[in-house]
Short mmCIF file of C-alpha atoms and ligand atoms in Angstrom, two decimals:
data_model
loop_
_atom_site.label_atom_id
_atom_site.label_comp_id
_atom_site.label_asym_id
_atom_site.label_seq_id
_atom_site.Cartn_x
_atom_site.Cartn_y
_atom_site.Cartn_z
CA UNK A 1 14.60 127.58 120.43
CA UNK A 2 13.62 130.99 119.01
CA UNK A 3 10.08 132.21 118.44
CA UNK A 4 8.29 132.33 115.08
CA UNK A 5 7.35 135.49 113.19
CA UNK A 6 3.83 136.66 113.98
CA UNK A 7 2.99 138.46 110.75
CA UNK A 8 0.78 135.83 109.00
CA UNK A 9 -2.82 134.55 109.28
CA UNK A 10 -2.08 132.41 112.35
CA UNK A 11 -0.45 135.21 114.39
CA UNK A 12 -2.99 134.94 117.23
CA UNK A 13 -2.38 131.19 117.62
CA UNK A 14 1.40 131.67 117.45
CA UNK A 15 1.17 134.21 120.29
CA UNK A 16 -1.15 131.92 122.24
CA UNK A 17 0.94 128.72 121.99
CA UNK A 18 4.19 130.60 122.70
CA UNK A 19 2.69 132.31 125.75
CA UNK A 20 1.31 130.90 128.98
CA UNK A 21 -0.66 128.16 127.17
CA UNK A 22 2.51 126.65 125.70
CA UNK A 23 4.49 126.79 128.94
CA UNK A 24 1.54 125.30 130.87
CA UNK A 25 1.23 122.40 128.39
CA UNK A 26 4.97 121.77 128.78
CA UNK A 27 4.83 122.06 132.60
CA UNK A 28 1.86 119.65 132.75
CA UNK A 29 3.11 117.32 130.05
CA UNK A 30 3.04 114.22 132.27
CA UNK A 31 -0.64 114.72 133.16
CA UNK A 32 -1.61 115.68 129.59
CA UNK A 33 0.13 112.61 128.16
CA UNK A 34 -1.45 110.33 130.74
CA UNK A 35 -4.83 111.67 129.63
CA UNK A 36 -4.19 111.73 125.88
CA UNK A 37 -1.80 108.81 125.27
CA UNK A 38 -4.55 106.16 125.02
CA UNK A 39 -6.41 108.34 122.48
CA UNK A 40 -3.23 108.91 120.46
CA UNK A 41 -2.45 105.19 120.54
CA UNK A 42 -5.84 104.42 118.94
CA UNK A 43 -5.15 106.95 116.18
CA UNK A 44 -1.62 105.58 115.60
CA UNK A 45 -3.06 102.06 115.30
CA UNK A 46 -5.60 103.34 112.76
CA UNK A 47 -2.78 105.07 110.79
CA UNK A 48 -0.95 101.70 110.52
CA UNK A 49 2.61 103.08 110.33
CA UNK A 50 5.04 100.71 108.58
CA UNK A 51 8.75 100.14 109.07
CA UNK A 52 10.82 102.64 107.08
CA UNK A 53 8.00 105.13 106.44
CA UNK A 54 8.41 108.91 106.38
CA UNK A 55 5.81 110.61 108.60
CA UNK A 56 4.72 114.15 109.48
CA UNK A 57 3.23 114.80 112.95
CA UNK A 58 1.40 118.14 112.69
CA UNK A 59 0.93 120.25 115.82
CA UNK A 60 3.05 117.68 117.65
CA UNK A 61 3.30 119.78 120.84
CA UNK A 62 5.60 118.15 123.40
CA UNK A 63 6.31 115.24 121.03
CA UNK A 64 4.43 112.37 122.76
CA UNK A 65 2.94 110.96 119.55
CA UNK A 66 6.09 111.74 117.53
CA UNK A 67 8.20 109.51 119.77
CA UNK A 68 5.50 106.80 120.03
CA UNK A 69 5.22 106.71 116.25
CA UNK A 70 9.05 106.62 115.86
CA UNK A 71 9.02 103.24 117.64
CA UNK A 72 6.75 101.86 114.88
CA UNK A 73 8.93 103.21 112.04
CA UNK A 74 12.18 101.51 113.05
CA UNK A 75 15.72 102.62 112.26
CA UNK A 76 15.05 103.23 108.57
CA UNK A 77 12.01 105.47 109.16
CA UNK A 78 11.73 109.14 109.95
CA UNK A 79 9.11 111.35 111.62
CA UNK A 80 9.13 115.14 111.58
CA UNK A 81 7.12 116.79 114.37
CA UNK A 82 6.02 120.30 113.36
CA UNK A 83 4.72 122.89 115.80
CA UNK A 84 4.50 126.65 116.30
CA UNK A 85 5.20 126.47 120.06
CA UNK A 86 8.85 126.95 121.07
CA UNK A 87 8.36 125.90 124.74
CA UNK A 88 6.54 122.71 123.75
CA UNK A 89 9.16 121.81 121.11
CA UNK A 90 11.98 122.47 123.59
CA UNK A 91 10.50 119.73 125.79
CA UNK A 92 9.90 117.47 122.77
CA UNK A 93 13.56 117.76 121.73
CA UNK A 94 14.74 117.01 125.27
CA UNK A 95 12.84 113.68 125.25
CA UNK A 96 14.74 112.22 122.26
CA UNK A 97 17.65 111.30 124.56
CA UNK A 98 15.40 108.91 126.51
CA UNK A 99 14.75 106.78 123.40
CA UNK A 100 16.82 103.68 122.65
CA UNK A 101 20.11 104.84 121.07
CA UNK A 102 19.37 103.05 117.78
CA UNK A 103 16.14 105.03 117.27
CA UNK A 104 17.29 108.48 118.34
CA UNK A 105 17.82 109.65 114.74
CA UNK A 106 14.23 108.70 113.73
CA UNK A 107 12.33 111.69 115.20
CA UNK A 108 13.17 115.33 114.61
CA UNK A 109 11.30 118.54 115.27
CA UNK A 110 10.68 121.72 113.30
CA UNK A 111 9.44 125.02 114.72
CA UNK A 112 7.13 126.13 111.90
CA UNK A 113 3.60 127.09 110.92
CA UNK A 114 2.46 123.93 109.10
CA UNK A 115 0.02 125.95 106.99
CA UNK A 116 2.82 127.75 105.15
CA UNK A 117 6.03 125.77 105.83
CA UNK A 118 7.96 124.89 102.68
CA UNK A 119 7.83 121.08 103.06
CA UNK A 120 9.81 118.94 100.59
CA UNK A 121 7.26 118.04 97.90
CA UNK A 122 6.04 114.43 97.55
CA UNK A 123 8.22 113.12 100.37
CA UNK A 124 5.98 111.69 103.13
CA UNK A 125 3.92 108.47 103.40
CA UNK A 126 1.68 109.65 106.24
CA UNK A 127 0.34 112.95 107.58
CA UNK A 128 -0.68 112.40 111.19
CA UNK A 129 -1.99 114.59 114.01
CA UNK A 130 -3.37 114.16 117.53
CA UNK A 131 -5.49 117.26 118.20
CA UNK A 132 -3.04 119.57 116.36
CA UNK A 133 -4.90 120.66 113.18
CA UNK A 134 -7.92 122.60 114.47
CA UNK A 135 -6.10 125.92 114.87
CA UNK A 136 -5.56 127.16 111.29
CA UNK A 137 -7.08 130.50 110.21
CA UNK A 138 -7.52 129.09 106.67
CA UNK A 139 -7.89 125.28 106.90
CA UNK A 140 -8.30 124.49 103.14
CA UNK A 141 -5.13 126.40 102.31
CA UNK A 142 -3.23 124.84 105.27
CA UNK A 143 -4.23 121.30 104.23
CA UNK A 144 -3.38 122.01 100.57
CA UNK A 145 0.11 123.04 101.71
CA UNK A 146 0.54 119.91 103.86
CA UNK A 147 -0.89 117.61 101.14
CA UNK A 148 1.88 118.70 98.77
CA UNK A 149 4.37 117.12 101.19
CA UNK A 150 2.72 113.69 100.77
CA UNK A 151 3.77 111.12 98.19
CA UNK A 152 1.09 110.19 95.63
CA UNK A 153 -1.18 107.77 97.51
CA UNK A 154 0.08 109.06 100.87
CA UNK A 155 -2.27 108.71 103.85
CA UNK A 156 -3.89 111.18 106.23
CA UNK A 157 -4.89 110.25 109.81
CA UNK A 158 -6.21 112.96 112.15
CA UNK A 159 -7.58 112.64 115.66
CA UNK A 160 -9.99 115.52 116.38
CA UNK A 161 -12.65 116.22 119.01
CA UNK A 162 -16.28 115.64 118.10
CA UNK A 163 -19.05 118.10 119.06
CA UNK A 164 -18.44 119.71 122.48
CA UNK A 165 -21.90 118.72 123.76
CA UNK A 166 -20.86 115.05 123.33
CA UNK A 167 -17.62 115.56 125.28
CA UNK A 168 -18.53 115.20 128.96
CA UNK A 169 -14.90 115.77 129.99
CA UNK A 170 -15.29 119.41 128.96
CA UNK A 171 -19.06 119.98 129.32
CA UNK A 172 -19.34 118.75 132.93
CA UNK A 173 -16.85 121.29 134.38
CA UNK A 174 -17.73 123.99 131.83
CA UNK A 175 -21.48 123.95 132.64
CA UNK A 176 -20.65 124.13 136.35
CA UNK A 177 -18.28 127.08 135.74
CA UNK A 178 -20.72 128.91 133.46
CA UNK A 179 -23.29 129.27 136.23
CA UNK A 180 -20.92 131.80 137.81
CA UNK A 181 -19.36 133.45 134.75
CA UNK A 182 -20.69 136.54 132.98
CA UNK A 183 -22.59 135.62 129.78
CA UNK A 184 -20.50 135.67 126.59
CA UNK A 185 -21.39 135.69 122.88
CA UNK A 186 -21.69 132.23 121.34
CA UNK A 187 -18.29 131.60 119.69
CA UNK A 188 -18.03 130.76 115.98
CA UNK A 189 -17.90 126.91 116.09
CA UNK A 190 -15.41 126.87 113.19
CA UNK A 191 -13.05 129.52 114.55
CA UNK A 192 -9.57 128.13 115.38
CA UNK A 193 -9.92 126.13 118.60
CA UNK A 194 -10.17 122.56 119.93
CA UNK A 195 -13.67 121.90 118.53
CA UNK A 196 -13.25 123.54 115.08
CA UNK A 197 -13.22 120.12 113.34
CA UNK A 198 -16.23 118.62 115.11
CA UNK A 199 -18.61 118.94 112.14
CA UNK A 200 -18.05 116.03 109.73
CA UNK A 201 -19.54 117.74 106.64
CA UNK A 202 -17.40 120.82 107.15
CA UNK A 203 -14.23 118.75 107.62
CA UNK A 204 -15.02 116.62 104.54
CA UNK A 205 -15.50 119.74 102.39
CA UNK A 206 -12.33 121.32 103.83
CA UNK A 207 -10.19 118.26 103.07
CA UNK A 208 -11.71 117.75 99.60
CA UNK A 209 -11.09 121.43 98.80
CA UNK A 210 -7.46 120.83 99.82
CA UNK A 211 -7.31 117.94 97.30
CA UNK A 212 -7.68 114.84 99.52
CA UNK A 213 -9.90 111.93 98.43
CA UNK A 214 -11.55 108.96 100.20
CA UNK A 215 -12.28 110.97 103.35
CA UNK A 216 -13.54 108.73 106.18
CA UNK A 217 -14.71 109.28 109.76
CA UNK A 218 -14.48 106.69 112.52
CA UNK A 219 -16.36 107.57 115.69
CA UNK A 220 -14.23 106.97 118.79
CA UNK A 221 -15.73 107.45 122.28
CA UNK A 222 -13.15 106.65 124.97
CA UNK A 223 -13.50 107.17 128.70
CA UNK A 224 -10.86 109.74 129.69
CA UNK A 225 -8.93 109.60 132.94
CA UNK A 226 -8.31 113.19 134.03
CA UNK A 227 -6.15 114.46 136.89
CA UNK A 228 -2.70 114.01 138.41
CA UNK A 229 -3.26 111.44 141.13
CA UNK A 230 -3.91 114.06 143.81
CA UNK A 231 -6.87 115.21 145.97
CA UNK A 232 -10.35 116.10 144.68
CA UNK A 233 -9.46 119.76 145.27
CA UNK A 234 -6.31 119.48 143.16
CA UNK A 235 -8.29 117.69 140.44
CA UNK A 236 -10.74 120.63 140.36
CA UNK A 237 -7.72 122.96 139.96
CA UNK A 238 -6.50 120.80 137.07
CA UNK A 239 -9.86 121.21 135.29
CA UNK A 240 -9.64 125.00 135.80
CA UNK A 241 -6.19 125.05 134.20
CA UNK A 242 -7.20 123.13 131.05
CA UNK A 243 -7.87 124.72 127.61
CA UNK A 244 -11.37 126.14 127.13
CA UNK A 245 -12.09 126.56 130.86
CA UNK A 246 -8.80 128.32 131.57
CA UNK A 247 -9.55 130.70 128.68
CA UNK A 248 -12.95 131.57 130.20
CA UNK A 249 -11.36 132.27 133.59
CA UNK A 250 -8.68 134.71 132.43
CA UNK A 251 -8.89 138.04 134.36
CA UNK A 252 -11.80 136.91 136.57
CA UNK A 253 -11.69 138.13 140.23
CA UNK A 254 -10.59 135.75 143.01
CA UNK A 255 -14.03 135.46 144.74
CA UNK A 256 -15.57 134.36 141.44
CA UNK A 257 -12.75 131.83 140.85
CA UNK A 258 -13.48 130.38 144.29
CA UNK A 259 -17.17 129.95 143.39
CA UNK A 260 -16.22 128.33 140.07
CA UNK A 261 -13.86 125.93 141.82
CA UNK A 262 -16.54 124.94 144.35
CA UNK A 263 -19.02 124.35 141.50
CA UNK A 264 -16.53 122.22 139.53
CA UNK A 265 -15.65 120.22 142.66
CA UNK A 266 -19.35 119.47 143.23
CA UNK A 267 -19.85 118.51 139.55
CA UNK A 268 -16.95 116.03 139.42
CA UNK A 269 -16.99 114.58 142.94
CA UNK A 270 -19.11 111.51 142.10
CA UNK A 271 -16.66 110.59 139.30
CA UNK A 272 -13.52 111.10 141.43
CA UNK A 273 -11.56 108.03 142.46
CA UNK A 274 -7.92 107.68 143.58
CA UNK A 275 -6.76 111.02 142.22
CA UNK A 276 -8.55 110.90 138.87
CA UNK A 277 -11.96 111.65 137.35
CA UNK A 278 -13.31 109.50 134.54
CA UNK A 279 -15.46 111.28 131.94
CA UNK A 280 -16.52 110.38 128.41
CA UNK A 281 -15.10 111.85 125.21
CA UNK A 282 -16.26 111.84 121.59
CA UNK A 283 -13.59 111.99 118.88
CA UNK A 284 -13.28 111.49 115.15
CA UNK A 285 -10.45 109.50 113.65
CA UNK A 286 -10.40 111.08 110.20
CA UNK A 287 -8.73 109.40 107.24
CA UNK A 288 -7.96 110.49 103.68
CA UNK A 289 -5.66 109.85 100.74
CA UNK A 290 -3.50 112.05 98.54
CA UNK A 291 -4.56 111.10 94.99
CA UNK A 292 -2.02 109.40 92.74
CA UNK A 293 -2.68 111.72 89.79
C1 LIG B 301 -4.07 120.83 121.58
S1 LIG B 301 -2.35 120.94 121.27
C2 LIG B 301 -1.97 119.25 120.85
C3 LIG B 301 -0.51 118.95 120.99
C4 LIG B 301 -0.12 117.48 120.73
N1 LIG B 301 -0.46 117.05 119.40
C5 LIG B 301 -0.75 116.57 121.76
O1 LIG B 301 -1.68 115.83 121.42
O2 LIG B 301 -0.30 116.61 122.91
C6 LIG B 301 -2.36 121.73 119.68
C7 LIG B 301 -0.97 121.95 119.11
O3 LIG B 301 -1.09 122.47 117.77
C8 LIG B 301 -0.05 123.42 117.59
N2 LIG B 301 -0.39 124.28 116.44
C9 LIG B 301 -1.40 125.19 116.38
N3 LIG B 301 -1.38 125.81 115.19
C10 LIG B 301 -0.34 125.30 114.48
C11 LIG B 301 0.20 125.56 113.18
N4 LIG B 301 -0.31 126.50 112.37
N5 LIG B 301 1.28 124.84 112.77
C12 LIG B 301 1.84 123.90 113.59
N6 LIG B 301 1.38 123.63 114.83
C13 LIG B 301 0.30 124.31 115.27
C14 LIG B 301 0.03 124.12 118.93
O4 LIG B 301 1.23 124.82 119.12
C15 LIG B 301 -0.14 122.95 119.89
O5 LIG B 301 1.09 122.37 120.23
#
């Protein structure tokens, strides 16, 4: 699959998700899906997909939720997974063959920037995403573009992370790592990134500006199982390779990485059992409606 143009607003994210981040997500897809599948399942249940519906899965990555959702839509439904990452979509496409033959036509994938893609107008019943909509440079404009693809009365269901300080799965290793990392400027909490949609008021205003109504927030606080069934040392490596921590460790010298790994190992060791660490998460399941007129 070829790469997207990098001339628009989301160029930095397109570079990022087509670079090492995208190939690492694809390489570690089994571990990531093990960790995120229960969270996605809760969001799919909340979205209540019906047989025969037309669904968009935005920022679908390696297609885990796209294929799960396809099973709920049946042979007469369709789900389009949209993503900017060629390596992640390559893996997503390769998984279709493992579905039951009768459902293999239900999912399809599109390499595209969802904020500007020319979706067929008024065509979809449901706009869904598991952690794939926090990366737009201009969220109101991106959501206005996606809303146009919904039928009148079409539904929106988004799973997004809540405030980072309420997400132990990231704060526990991050605080341990920070003790050894050079100080950095506080990042803009609304800049594209995993926690950009953690503030309810901001998300509500963003979605209303994009034209959605009846915006709702359900608090969801699962216990996450993180790791790949290996040793405590390997589990510490896994934490160092994940999103925000891996970004903080880029270009750091080896002795410092060793100190960070020791600190993370110490921080997670009491939660480690049989190859996994259990830590709490705080998410929002966000809902909304495309008005009928
Ligand atoms: C944190 S990953 C989540 C992937 C997947 N939904 C999952 O839960 O495994 C975020 C995804 O959003 C995608 N993404 C970021 N910006 C996007 C955009 N403008 N249009 C479409 N996809 C985008 C990334 O390529 C990446 O696959």
